[in-house]
PDB file of C-alpha atoms and ligand atoms in Angstrom:
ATOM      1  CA  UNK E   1     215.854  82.823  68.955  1.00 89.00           C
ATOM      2  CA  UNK E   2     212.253  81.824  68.277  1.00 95.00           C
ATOM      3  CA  UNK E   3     209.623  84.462  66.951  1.00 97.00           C
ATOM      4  CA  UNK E   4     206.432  84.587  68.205  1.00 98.00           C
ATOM      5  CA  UNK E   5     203.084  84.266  65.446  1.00 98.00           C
ATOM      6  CA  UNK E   6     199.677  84.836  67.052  1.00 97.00           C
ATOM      7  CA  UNK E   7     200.892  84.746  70.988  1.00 96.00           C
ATOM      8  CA  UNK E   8     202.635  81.267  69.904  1.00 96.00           C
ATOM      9  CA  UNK E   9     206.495  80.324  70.437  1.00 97.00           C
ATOM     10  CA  UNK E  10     207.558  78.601  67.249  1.00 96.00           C
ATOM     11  CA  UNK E  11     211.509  78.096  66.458  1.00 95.00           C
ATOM     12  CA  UNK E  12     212.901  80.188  63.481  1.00 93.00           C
ATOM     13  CA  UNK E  13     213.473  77.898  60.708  1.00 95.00           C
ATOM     14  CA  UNK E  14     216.769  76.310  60.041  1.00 94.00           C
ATOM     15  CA  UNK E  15     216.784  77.896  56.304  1.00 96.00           C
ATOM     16  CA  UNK E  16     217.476  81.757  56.267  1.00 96.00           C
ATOM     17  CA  UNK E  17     216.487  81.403  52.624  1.00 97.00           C
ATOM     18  CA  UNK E  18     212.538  80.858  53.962  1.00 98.00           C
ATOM     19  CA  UNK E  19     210.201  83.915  53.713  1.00 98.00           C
ATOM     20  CA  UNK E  20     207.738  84.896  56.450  1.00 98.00           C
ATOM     21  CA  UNK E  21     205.078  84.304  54.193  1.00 98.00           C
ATOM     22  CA  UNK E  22     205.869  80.413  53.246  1.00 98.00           C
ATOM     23  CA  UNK E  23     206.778  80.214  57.323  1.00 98.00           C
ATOM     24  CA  UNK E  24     203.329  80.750  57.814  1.00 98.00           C
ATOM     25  CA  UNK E  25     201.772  78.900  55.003  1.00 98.00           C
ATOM     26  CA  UNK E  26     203.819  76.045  54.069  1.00 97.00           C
ATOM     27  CA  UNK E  27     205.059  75.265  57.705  1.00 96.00           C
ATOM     28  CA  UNK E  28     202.721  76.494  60.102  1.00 97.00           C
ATOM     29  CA  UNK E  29     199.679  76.340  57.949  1.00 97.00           C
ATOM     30  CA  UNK E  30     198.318  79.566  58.446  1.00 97.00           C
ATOM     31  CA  UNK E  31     197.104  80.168  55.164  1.00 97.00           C
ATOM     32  CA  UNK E  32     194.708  82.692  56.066  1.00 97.00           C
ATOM     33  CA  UNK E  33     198.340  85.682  54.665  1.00 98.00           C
ATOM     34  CA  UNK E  34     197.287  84.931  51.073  1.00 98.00           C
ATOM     35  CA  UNK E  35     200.396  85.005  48.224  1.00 98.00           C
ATOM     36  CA  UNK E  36     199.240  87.326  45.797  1.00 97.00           C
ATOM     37  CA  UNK E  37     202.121  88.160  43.632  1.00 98.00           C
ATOM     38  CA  UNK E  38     205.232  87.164  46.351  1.00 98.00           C
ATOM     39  CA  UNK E  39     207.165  90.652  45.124  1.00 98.00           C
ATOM     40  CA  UNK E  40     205.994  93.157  47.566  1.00 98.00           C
ATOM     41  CA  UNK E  41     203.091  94.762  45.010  1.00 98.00           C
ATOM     42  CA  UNK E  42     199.773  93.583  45.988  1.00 98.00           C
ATOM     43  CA  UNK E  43     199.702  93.590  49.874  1.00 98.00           C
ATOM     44  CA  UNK E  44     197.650  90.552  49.987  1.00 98.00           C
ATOM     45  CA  UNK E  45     200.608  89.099  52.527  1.00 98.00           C
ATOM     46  CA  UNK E  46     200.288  92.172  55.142  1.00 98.00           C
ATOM     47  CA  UNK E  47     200.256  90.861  58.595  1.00 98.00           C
ATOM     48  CA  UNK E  48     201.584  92.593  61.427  1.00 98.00           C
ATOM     49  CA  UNK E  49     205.167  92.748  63.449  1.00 98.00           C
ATOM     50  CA  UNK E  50     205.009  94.368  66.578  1.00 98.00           C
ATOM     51  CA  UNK E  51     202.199  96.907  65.167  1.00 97.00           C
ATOM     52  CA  UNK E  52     203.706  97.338  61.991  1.00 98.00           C
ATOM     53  CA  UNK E  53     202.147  96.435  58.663  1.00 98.00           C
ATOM     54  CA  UNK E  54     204.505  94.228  56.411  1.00 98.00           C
ATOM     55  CA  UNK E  55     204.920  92.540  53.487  1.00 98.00           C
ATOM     56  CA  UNK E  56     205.641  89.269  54.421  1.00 98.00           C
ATOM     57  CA  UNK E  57     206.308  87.618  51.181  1.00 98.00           C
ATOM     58  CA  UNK E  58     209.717  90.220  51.178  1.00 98.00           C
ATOM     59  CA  UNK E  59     210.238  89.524  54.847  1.00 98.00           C
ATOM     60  CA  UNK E  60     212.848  86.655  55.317  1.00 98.00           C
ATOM     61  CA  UNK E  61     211.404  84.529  58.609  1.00 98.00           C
ATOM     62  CA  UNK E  62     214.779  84.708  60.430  1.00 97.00           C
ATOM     63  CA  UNK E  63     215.052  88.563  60.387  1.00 97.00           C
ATOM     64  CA  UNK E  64     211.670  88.283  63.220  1.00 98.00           C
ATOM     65  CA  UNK E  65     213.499  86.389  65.436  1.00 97.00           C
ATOM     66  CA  UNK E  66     212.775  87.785  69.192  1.00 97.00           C
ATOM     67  CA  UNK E  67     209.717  89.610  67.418  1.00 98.00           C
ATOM     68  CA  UNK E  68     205.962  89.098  67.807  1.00 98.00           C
ATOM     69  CA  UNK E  69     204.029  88.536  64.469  1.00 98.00           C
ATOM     70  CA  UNK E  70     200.140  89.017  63.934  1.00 98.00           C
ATOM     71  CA  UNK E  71     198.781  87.394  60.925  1.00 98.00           C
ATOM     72  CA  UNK E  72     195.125  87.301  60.546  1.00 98.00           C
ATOM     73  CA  UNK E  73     194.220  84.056  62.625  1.00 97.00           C
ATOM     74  CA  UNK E  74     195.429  86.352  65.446  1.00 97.00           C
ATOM     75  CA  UNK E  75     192.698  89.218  65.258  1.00 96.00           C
ATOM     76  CA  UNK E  76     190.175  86.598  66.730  1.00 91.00           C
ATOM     77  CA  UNK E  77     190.151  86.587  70.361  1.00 81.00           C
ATOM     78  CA  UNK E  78     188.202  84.021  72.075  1.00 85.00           C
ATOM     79  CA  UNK E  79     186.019  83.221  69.116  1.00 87.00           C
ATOM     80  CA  UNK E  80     184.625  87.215  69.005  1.00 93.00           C
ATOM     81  CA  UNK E  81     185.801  88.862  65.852  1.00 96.00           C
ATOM     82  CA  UNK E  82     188.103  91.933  65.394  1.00 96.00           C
ATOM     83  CA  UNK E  83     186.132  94.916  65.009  1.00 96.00           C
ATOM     84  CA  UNK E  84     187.349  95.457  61.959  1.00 97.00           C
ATOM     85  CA  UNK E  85     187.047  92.166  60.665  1.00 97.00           C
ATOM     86  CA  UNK E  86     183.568  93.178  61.899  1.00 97.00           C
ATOM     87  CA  UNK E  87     182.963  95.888  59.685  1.00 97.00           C
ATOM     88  CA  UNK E  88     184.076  94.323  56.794  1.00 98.00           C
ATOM     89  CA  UNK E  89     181.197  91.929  56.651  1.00 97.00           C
ATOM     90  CA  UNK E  90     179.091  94.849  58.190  1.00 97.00           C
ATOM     91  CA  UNK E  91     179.836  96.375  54.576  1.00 96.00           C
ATOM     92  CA  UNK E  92     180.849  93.638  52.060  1.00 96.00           C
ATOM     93  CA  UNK E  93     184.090  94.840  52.365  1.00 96.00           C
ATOM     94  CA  UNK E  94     185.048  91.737  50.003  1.00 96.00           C
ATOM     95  CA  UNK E  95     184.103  89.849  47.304  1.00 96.00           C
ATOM     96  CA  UNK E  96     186.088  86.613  46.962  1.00 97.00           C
ATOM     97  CA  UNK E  97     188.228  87.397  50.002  1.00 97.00           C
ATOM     98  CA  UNK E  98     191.729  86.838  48.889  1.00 98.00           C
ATOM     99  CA  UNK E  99     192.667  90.642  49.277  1.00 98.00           C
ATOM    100  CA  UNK E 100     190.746  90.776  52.651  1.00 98.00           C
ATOM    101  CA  UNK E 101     193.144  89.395  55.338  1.00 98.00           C
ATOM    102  CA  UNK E 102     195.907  91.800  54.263  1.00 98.00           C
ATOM    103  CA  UNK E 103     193.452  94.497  53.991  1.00 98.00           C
ATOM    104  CA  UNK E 104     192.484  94.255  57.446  1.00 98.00           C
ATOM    105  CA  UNK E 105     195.797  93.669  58.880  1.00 98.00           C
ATOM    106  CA  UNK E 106     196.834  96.383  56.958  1.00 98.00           C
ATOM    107  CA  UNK E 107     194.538  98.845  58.155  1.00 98.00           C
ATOM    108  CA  UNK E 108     195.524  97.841  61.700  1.00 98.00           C
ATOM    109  CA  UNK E 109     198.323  98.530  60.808  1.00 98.00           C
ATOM    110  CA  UNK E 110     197.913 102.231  59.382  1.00 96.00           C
ATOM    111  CA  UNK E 111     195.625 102.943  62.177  1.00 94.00           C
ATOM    112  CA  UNK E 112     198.737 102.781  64.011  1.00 94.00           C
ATOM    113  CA  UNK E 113     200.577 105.037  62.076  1.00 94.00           C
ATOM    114  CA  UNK E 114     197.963 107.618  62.818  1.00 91.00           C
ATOM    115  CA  UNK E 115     197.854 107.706  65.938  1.00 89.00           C
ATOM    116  CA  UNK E 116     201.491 108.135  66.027  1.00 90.00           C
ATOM    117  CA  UNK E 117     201.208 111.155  63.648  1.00 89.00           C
ATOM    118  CA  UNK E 118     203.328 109.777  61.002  1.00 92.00           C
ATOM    119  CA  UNK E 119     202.355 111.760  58.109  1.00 92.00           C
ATOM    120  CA  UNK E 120     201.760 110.453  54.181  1.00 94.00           C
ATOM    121  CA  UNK E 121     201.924 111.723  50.912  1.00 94.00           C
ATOM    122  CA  UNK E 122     198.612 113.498  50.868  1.00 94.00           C
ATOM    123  CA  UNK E 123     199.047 115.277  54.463  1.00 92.00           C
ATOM    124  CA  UNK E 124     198.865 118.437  54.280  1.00 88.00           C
ATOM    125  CA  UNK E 125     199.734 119.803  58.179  1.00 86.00           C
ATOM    126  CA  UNK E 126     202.574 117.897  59.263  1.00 86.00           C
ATOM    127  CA  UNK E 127     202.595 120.320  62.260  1.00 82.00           C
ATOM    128  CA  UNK E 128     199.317 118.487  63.573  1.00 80.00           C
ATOM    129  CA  UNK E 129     198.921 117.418  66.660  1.00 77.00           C
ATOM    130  CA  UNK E 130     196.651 114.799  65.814  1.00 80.00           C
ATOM    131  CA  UNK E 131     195.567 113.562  62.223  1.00 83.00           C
ATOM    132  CA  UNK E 132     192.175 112.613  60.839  1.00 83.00           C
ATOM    133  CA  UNK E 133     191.640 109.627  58.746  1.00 87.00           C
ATOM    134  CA  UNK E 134     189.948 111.666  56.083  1.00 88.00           C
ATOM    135  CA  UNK E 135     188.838 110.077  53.095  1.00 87.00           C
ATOM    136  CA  UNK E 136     191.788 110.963  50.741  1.00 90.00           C
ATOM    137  CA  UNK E 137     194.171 109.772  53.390  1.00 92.00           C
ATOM    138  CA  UNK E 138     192.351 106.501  54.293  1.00 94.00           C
ATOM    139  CA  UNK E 139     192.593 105.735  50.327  1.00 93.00           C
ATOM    140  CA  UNK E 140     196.351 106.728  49.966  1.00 96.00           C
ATOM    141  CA  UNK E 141     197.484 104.849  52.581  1.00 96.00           C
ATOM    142  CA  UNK E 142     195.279 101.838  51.473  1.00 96.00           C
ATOM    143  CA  UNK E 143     197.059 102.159  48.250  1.00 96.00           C
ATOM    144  CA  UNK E 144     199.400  99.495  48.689  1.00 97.00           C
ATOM    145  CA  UNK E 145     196.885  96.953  48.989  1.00 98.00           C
ATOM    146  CA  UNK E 146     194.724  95.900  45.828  1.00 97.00           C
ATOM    147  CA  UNK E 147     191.788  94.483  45.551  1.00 97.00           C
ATOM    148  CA  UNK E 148     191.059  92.730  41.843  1.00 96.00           C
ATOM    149  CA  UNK E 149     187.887  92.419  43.113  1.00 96.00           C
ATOM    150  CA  UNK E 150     186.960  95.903  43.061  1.00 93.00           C
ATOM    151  CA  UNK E 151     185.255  95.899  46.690  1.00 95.00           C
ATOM    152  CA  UNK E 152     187.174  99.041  47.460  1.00 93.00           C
ATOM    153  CA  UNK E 153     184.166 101.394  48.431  1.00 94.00           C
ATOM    154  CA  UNK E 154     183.068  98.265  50.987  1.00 96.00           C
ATOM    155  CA  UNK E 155     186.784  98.307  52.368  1.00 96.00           C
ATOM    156  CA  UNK E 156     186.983 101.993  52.588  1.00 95.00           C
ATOM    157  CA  UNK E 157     183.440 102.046  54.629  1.00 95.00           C
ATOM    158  CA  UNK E 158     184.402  99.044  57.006  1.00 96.00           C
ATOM    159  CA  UNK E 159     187.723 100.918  57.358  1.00 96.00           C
ATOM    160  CA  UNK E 160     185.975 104.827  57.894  1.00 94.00           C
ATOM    161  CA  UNK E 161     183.350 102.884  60.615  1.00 94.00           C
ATOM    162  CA  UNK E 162     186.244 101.391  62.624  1.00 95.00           C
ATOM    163  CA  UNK E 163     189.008 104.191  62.718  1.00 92.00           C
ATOM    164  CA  UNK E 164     187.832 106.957  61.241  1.00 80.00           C
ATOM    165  CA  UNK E 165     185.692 108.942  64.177  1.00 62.00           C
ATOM    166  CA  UNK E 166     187.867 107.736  67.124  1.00 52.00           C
ATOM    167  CA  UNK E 167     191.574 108.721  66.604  1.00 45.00           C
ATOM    168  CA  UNK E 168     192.743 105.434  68.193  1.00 39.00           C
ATOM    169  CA  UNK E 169     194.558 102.190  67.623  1.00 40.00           C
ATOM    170  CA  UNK E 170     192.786  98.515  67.352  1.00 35.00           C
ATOM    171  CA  UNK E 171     195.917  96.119  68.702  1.00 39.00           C
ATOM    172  CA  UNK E 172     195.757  92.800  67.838  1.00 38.00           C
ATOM    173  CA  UNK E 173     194.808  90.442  69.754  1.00 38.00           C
ATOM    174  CA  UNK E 174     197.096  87.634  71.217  1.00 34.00           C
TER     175      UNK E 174
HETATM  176 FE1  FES D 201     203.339  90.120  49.115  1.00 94.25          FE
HETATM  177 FE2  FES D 201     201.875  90.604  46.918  1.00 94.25          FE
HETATM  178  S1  FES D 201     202.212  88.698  47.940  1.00 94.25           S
HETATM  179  S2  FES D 201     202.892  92.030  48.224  1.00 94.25           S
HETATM  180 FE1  FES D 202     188.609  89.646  45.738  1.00 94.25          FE
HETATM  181 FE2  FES D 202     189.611  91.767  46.999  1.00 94.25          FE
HETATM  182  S1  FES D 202     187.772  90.694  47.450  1.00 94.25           S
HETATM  183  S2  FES D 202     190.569  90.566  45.489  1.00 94.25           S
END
């Protein structure tokens, strides 16, 4: 069964040995998912599977088969930028950009997970009807994505002026 990366049908690959990640660098050349350390610790290979952030460099290609994958090429629709991707220039949300594509896909993704009232370590009302992206949770569920760089406060502004005042969901575009 074939999976589908940024709206596109591509066949799974013939070796169940392949990550996501090197499917989408090494044989699609889509090298905008960066490999930061390839053992599920950095987040720089976040990209998106139905909605969901994952890792992609612990995500073995053949396990997305029938599934629709958003990496960051995909956030672009018709040459107009992501909102998000948006902000982050809006607030120098980077500094040498390798963190930046799984940032962004991984905020997508946590947006998400909001707005489907999924709670995290720092909630404190998991009776809530509907959660705020406060501050303290934006930066706890951010955590899992590092930035060497040290650009956080730009990431956590581009991130606040996207999702923060509307409790909504960006979806990717196809
Ligand atoms: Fe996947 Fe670091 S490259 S988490
Ligand atoms: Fe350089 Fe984040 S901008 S690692």
């Amino acid at each position: 069964m074939p999976i589908t990366i940024n709206g596109q049908v591509v066949p799974a690959p013939s070796d169940p040995r392949l990550s996501l990640l090197d499917l989408l660098r090494e044989q699609l050349h889509l090298a905008g998912t960066k490999k930061g350390c390839n053992q599920g610790a950095c987040g720089a290979c976040t990209v998106l599977a139905d909605g969901e952030r994952i890792l992609s460099c612990l995500a073995l290609a053949v396990q997305y088969e029938g599934r629709s994958i958003v990496s960051i090429e995909g956030l672009t629709a018709d040459g107009t930028l992501h909102p998000l991707q948006q902000a982050f220039i809006d607030h120098d949300g980077f500094q040498c950009g390798y963190c930046t594509p799984g940032q962004i896909c991984s905020a997508i993704g946590m947006a998400r997970e909001i707005e489907h009232g999924l709670p995290s370590a720092v909630t404190a009302d998991l009776e809530a009807s509907q959660m705020t992206l406060t501050s303290e949770e934006l930066r706890e569920r951010m955590s899992g994505n590092l930035c060497r760089c040290g650009a956080h406060n730009g990431i956590v502004a581009a991130i606040a002026q996207t999702y923060a005042r509307r409790p909504v969901v960006a979806e990717a575009a196809q």
